[in-house]
C-alpha positions in Angstrom: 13.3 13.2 0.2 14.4 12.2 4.2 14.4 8.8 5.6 12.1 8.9 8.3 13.7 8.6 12.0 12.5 5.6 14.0 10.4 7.1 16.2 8.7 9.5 13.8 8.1 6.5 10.9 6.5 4.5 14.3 4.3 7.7 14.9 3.0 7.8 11.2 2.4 4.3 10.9 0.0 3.9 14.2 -3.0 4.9 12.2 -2.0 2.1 9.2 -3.0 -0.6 11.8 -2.7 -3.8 9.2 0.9 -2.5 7.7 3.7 -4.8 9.0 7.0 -2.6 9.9 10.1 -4.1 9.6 12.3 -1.9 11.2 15.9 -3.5 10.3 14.8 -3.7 6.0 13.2 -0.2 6.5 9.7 -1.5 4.7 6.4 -1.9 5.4 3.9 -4.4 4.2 0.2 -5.4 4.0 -1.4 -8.3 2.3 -5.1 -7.3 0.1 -7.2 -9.8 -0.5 -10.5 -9.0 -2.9 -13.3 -11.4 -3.9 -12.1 -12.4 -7.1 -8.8 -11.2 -9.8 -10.8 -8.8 -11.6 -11.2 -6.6 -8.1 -7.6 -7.1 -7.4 -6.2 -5.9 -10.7 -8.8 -2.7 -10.3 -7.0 -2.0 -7.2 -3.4 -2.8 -8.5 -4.4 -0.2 -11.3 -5.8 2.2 -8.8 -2.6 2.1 -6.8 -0.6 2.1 -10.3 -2.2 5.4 -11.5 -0.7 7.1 -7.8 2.4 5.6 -7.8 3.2 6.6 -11.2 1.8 10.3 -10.5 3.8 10.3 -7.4 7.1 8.5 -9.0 7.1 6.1 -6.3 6.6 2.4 -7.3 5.8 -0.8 -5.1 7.3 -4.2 -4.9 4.2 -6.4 -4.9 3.2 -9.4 -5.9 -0.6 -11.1 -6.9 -1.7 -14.3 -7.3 -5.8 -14.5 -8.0 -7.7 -12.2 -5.3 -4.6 -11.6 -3.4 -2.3 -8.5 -3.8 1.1 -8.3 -1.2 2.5 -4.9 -1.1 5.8 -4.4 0.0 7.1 0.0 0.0 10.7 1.7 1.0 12.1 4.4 -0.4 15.4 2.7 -2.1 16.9 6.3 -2.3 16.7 6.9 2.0 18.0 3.6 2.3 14.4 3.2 4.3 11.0 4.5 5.2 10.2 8.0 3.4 7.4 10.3 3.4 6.0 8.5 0.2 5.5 5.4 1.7 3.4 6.6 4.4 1.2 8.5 1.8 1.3 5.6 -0.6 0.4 3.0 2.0 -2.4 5.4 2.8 -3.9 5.9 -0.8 -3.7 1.6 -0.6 -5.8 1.3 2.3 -8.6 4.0 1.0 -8.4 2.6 -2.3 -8.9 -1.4 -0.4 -11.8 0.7 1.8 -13.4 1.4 -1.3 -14.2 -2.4 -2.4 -15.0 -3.3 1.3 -17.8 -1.1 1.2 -21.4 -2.3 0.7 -22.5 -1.3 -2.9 -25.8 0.7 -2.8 -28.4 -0.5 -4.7 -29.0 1.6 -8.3 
């Protein structure tokens, strides 16, 4: 696993539009907020279940409906390649309990 040169980290993390970069800690974060606890701990399991699978864990933090996700790649000393695809799987997983439910 690389750290991921300026530039190319800025380049990957264009598309993850509501991911705060801090360039000098070498993390990103994004705060989730869900309608109620029982949504966010679904999605804290979600993103659980990929991290594990993917040996890459998050810092993050929840209080009620809100889940604060903080990734780097303590091994690069920075922004890897995992947090880009974890930060992605996050924001498909959050997409998922934005959407409208269809009636049954």
């Amino acid at each position: 696993m690389q750290r991921l040169e300026p530039g190319h980290a800025r380049a990957l993390l264009a598309p993850l539009r509501h991911w705060r970069h801090d360039e000098c800690r070498g993390t990103i974060a994004r705060e989730f907020t869900f309608t109620d606890f029982m949504q966010a701990f679904s999605f804290m399991t979600q993103i659980a279940l990929a991290a594990e699978k993917s040996n890459h864990h998050p810092e993050w933090f929840n209080v009620f409906n809100r889940v604060d996700i903080t990734l780097t790649t303590h091994d690069v000393g920075g922004l890897s390649q995992r947090d880009i695809d974890l930060a992605r799987h996050a924001d498909e997983a959050f997409e998922r309990f934005a959407a409208p439910r269809q009636p049954r």
